[in-house]
Coordinates of C-alpha atoms in Angstrom, one line a residue:
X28 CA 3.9 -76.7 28.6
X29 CA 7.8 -76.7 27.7
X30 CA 10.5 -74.1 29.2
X31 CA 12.7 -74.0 26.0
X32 CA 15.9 -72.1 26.3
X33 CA 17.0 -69.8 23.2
X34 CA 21.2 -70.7 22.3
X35 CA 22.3 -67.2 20.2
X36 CA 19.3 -65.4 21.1
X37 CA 19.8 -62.0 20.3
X38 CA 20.4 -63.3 16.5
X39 CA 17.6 -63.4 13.7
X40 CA 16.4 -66.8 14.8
X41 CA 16.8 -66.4 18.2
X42 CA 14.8 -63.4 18.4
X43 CA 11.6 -65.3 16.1
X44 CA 11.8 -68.0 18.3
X45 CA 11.4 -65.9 21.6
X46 CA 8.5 -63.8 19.4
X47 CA 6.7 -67.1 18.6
X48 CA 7.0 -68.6 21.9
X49 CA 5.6 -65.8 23.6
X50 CA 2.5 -66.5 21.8
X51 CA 2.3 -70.0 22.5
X52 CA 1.3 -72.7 24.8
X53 CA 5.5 -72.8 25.7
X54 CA 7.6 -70.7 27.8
X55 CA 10.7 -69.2 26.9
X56 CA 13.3 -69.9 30.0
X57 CA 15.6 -67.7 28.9
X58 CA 18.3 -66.7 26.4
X59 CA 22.2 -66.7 26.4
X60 CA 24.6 -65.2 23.1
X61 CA 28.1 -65.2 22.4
X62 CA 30.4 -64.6 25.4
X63 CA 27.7 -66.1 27.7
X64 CA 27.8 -69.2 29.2
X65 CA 24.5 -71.6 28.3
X66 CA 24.9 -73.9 31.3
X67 CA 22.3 -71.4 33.8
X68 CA 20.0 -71.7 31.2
X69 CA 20.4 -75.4 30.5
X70 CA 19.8 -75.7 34.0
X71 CA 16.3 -73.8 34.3
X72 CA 14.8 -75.5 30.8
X73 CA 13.5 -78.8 29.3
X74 CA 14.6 -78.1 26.2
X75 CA 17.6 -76.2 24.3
X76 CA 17.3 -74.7 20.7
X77 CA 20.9 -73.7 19.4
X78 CA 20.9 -71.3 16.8
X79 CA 24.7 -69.6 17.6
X80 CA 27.2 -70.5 16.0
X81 CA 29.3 -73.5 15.0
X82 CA 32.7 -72.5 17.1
X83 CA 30.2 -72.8 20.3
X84 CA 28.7 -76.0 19.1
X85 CA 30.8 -77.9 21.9
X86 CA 30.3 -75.9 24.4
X87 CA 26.1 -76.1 24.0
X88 CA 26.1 -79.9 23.7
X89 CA 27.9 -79.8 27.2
X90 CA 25.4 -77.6 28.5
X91 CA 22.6 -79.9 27.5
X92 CA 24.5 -83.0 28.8
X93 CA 25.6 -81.9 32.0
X94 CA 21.4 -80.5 32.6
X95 CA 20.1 -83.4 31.2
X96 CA 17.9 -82.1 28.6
X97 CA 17.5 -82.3 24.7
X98 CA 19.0 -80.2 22.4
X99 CA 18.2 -79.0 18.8
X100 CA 21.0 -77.7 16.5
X101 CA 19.5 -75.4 13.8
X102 CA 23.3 -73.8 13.3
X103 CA 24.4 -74.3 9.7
X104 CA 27.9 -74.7 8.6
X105 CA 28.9 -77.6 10.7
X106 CA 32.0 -80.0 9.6
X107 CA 32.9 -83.3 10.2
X108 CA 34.4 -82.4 13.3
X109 CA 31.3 -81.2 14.7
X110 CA 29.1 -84.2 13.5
X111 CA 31.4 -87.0 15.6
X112 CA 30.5 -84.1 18.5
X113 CA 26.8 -84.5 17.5
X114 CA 27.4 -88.3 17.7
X115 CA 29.3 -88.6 21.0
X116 CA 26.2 -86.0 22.7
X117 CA 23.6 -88.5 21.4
X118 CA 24.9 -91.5 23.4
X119 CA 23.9 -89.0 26.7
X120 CA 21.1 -87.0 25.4
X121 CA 18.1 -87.1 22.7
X122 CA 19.7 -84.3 19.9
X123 CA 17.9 -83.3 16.8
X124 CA 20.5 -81.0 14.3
X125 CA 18.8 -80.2 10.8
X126 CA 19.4 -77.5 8.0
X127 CA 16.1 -76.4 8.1
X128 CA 13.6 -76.7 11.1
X129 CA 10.8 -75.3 9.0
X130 CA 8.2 -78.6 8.9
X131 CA 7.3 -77.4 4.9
X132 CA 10.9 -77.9 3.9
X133 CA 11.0 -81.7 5.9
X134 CA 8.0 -82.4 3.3
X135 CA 9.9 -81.2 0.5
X136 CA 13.0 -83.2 1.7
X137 CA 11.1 -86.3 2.0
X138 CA 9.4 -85.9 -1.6
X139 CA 13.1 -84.8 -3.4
X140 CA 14.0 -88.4 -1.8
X141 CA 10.9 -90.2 -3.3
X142 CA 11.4 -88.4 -6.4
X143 CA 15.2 -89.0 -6.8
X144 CA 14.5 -93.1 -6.0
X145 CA 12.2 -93.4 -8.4
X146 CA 13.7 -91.8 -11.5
X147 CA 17.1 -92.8 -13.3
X148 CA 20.6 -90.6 -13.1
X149 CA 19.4 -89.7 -16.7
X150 CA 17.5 -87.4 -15.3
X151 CA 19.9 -84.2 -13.9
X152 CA 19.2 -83.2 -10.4
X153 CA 20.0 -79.4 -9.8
X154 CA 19.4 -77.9 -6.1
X155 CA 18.9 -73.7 -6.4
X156 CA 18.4 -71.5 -3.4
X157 CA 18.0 -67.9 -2.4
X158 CA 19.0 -65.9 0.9
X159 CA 19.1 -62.1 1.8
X160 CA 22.3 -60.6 1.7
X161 CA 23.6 -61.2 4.9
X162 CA 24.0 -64.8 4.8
X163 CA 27.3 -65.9 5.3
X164 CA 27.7 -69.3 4.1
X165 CA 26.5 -71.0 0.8
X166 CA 25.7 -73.4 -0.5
X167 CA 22.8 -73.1 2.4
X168 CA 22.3 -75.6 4.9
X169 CA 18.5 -76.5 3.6
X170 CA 20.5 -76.4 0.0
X171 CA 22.7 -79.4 1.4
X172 CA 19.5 -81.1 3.2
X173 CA 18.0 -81.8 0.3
X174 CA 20.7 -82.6 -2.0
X175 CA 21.6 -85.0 1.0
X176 CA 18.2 -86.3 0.2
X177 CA 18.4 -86.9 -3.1
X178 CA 22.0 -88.2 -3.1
X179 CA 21.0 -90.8 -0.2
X180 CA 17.8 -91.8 -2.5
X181 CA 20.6 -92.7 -5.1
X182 CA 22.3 -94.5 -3.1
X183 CA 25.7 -92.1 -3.4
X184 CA 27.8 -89.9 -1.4
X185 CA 26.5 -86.2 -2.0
X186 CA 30.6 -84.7 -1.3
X187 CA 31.7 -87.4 -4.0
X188 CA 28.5 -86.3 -6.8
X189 CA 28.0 -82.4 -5.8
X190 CA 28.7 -79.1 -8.3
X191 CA 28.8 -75.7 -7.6
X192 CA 30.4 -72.4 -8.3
X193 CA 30.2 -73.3 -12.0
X194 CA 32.6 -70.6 -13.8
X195 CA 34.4 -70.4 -16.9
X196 CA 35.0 -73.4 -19.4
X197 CA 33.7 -75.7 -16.5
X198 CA 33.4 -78.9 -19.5
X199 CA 29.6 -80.8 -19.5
X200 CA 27.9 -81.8 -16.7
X201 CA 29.1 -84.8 -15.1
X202 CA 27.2 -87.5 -15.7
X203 CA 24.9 -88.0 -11.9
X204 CA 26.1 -85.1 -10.6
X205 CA 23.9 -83.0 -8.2
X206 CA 24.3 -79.4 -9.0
X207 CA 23.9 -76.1 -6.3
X208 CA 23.4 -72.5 -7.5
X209 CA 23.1 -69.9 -4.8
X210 CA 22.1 -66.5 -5.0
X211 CA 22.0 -63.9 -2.6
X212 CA 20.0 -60.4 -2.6
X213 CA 17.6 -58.1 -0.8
X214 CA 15.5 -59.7 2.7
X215 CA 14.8 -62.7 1.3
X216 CA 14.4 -65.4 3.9
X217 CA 14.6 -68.9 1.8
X218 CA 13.4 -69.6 -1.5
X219 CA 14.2 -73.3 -2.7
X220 CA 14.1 -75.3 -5.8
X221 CA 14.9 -78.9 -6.8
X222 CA 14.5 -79.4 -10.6
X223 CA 14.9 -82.9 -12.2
X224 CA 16.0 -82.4 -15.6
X225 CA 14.9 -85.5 -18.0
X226 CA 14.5 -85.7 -21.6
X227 CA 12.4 -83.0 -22.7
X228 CA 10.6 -82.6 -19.7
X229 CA 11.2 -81.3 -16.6
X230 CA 9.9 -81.4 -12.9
X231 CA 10.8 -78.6 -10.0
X232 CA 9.9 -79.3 -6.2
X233 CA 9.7 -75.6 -3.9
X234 CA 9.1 -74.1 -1.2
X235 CA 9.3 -70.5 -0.2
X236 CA 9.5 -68.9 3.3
X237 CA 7.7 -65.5 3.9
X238 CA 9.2 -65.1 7.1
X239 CA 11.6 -67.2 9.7
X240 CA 8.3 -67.4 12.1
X241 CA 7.9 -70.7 9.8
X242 CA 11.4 -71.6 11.2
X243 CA 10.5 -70.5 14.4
X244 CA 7.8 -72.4 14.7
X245 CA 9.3 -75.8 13.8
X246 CA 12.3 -75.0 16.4
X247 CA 9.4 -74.9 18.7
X248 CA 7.7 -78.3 17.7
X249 CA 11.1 -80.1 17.2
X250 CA 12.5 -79.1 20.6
X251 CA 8.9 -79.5 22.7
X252 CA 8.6 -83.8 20.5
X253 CA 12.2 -84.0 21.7
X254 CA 11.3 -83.9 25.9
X255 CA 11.2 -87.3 26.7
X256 CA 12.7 -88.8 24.1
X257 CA 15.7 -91.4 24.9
X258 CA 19.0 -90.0 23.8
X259 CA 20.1 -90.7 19.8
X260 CA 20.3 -88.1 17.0
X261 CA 16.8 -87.6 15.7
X262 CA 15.8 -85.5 12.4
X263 CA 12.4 -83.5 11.8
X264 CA 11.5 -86.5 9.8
X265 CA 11.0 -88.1 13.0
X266 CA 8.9 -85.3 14.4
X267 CA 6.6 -85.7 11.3
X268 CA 6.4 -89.3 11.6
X269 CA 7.9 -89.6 8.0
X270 CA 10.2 -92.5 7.1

């Protein structure tokens, strides 16, 4: 059994997380939100799941450092700035930080990758995704985890080959280019679609979430594989023993 402490608790994925916990073989040590400071709850847990923000993103590694414990980052919109934070924590502690924690959508990653490698930049990649209406940043960050995919499986830098936002007399499609539509609507909590485009023929990898309990539930597994672990950044790829 794991103590795992909730980062942004009182938020949509904080609150899963404490829902699926409580109906698990884990305990849920506690929870801290904005204003609050995560360091008690560091303190009283084995593990840390951060699902606040990205302005407190500092401020949680430290927790998890000065306690001793992993940490996974499921916040999305993180910058540069952030991942050389990410890096620095990882010499100290074990940290896993993904898009998605959701173990169907680390399948899909790994299969967009296989796919990507194995056909030619003939073939157009486009990455679409759907959110409910209060999601505040776009492209999402499971849109960017697996163009990442496919972009590393080419062997390119995704900021250098990405599209979005396509408005107007945009031109043609660049040649290798890995497009991003997102739309956003209703309760919808991740719909996600990678469609190769080749000559006459087309192939589309999904995955659909019905609720974030599926999110929830890979927090859960992620943070729980971390205990233990020595410190370095770790992905859910790891936790599904994928290469």
């Amino acid at each position: 059994m794991a103590r795992i402490g909730i980062i942004g608790s009182q938020g949509r994925m904080g609150q899963a997380i404490a829902a699926v916990l409580a109906d698990s073989e884990h305990e849920c040590s506690g929870g801290v939100d904005k204003g609050e400071n995560p360091a008690s709850l560091a303190d009283g847990s084995d593990a840390l799941v951060d699902f606040s923000s990205p302005a407190a993103l500092k401020d949680n590694l430290h927790a998890a450092i000065g306690a001793g414990i992993p940490i996974l980052i499921g916040t999305t919109g993180l910058d540069k700035t952030h991942s050389t934070a990410l890096n620095n924590a990882a010499g100290a502690i074990p940290i896993l930080q993904t898009g998605n924690t959701s173990l169907g959508v680390t399948l899909l990653a790994h299969l967009v990758k296989e796919t990507a490698a194995r056909l030619g930049e003939d073939w157009d990649i486009e990455v679409l995704e759907m959110h409910h209406r209060m999601k505040v940043d776009a492209p999402s960050g499971t849109a960017l985890l697996l163009g990442e995919a496919a972009a590393k499986a080419r062997g390119v830098n995704l900021a250098d080959s990405s599209e979005s936002g396509r408005d107007g007399h945009t031109g043609q499609r660049a040649e290798g280019a890995i497009g991003f539509a997102a739309l956003r609507g209703g309760t919808v909590a991740g719909e996600h679609s990678v469609i190769f485009a080749g000559e006459q023929e087309r192939i589309t990898l999904s995955h659909s979430a019905e609720n974030r309990n599926i999110f929830a539930r890979g927090a859960i597994r992620g943070a729980s594989w971390l205990i233990g672990k020595p410190p370095g950044r770790y992905t859910m790829n790891d936790v599904l023993g994928l290469s």
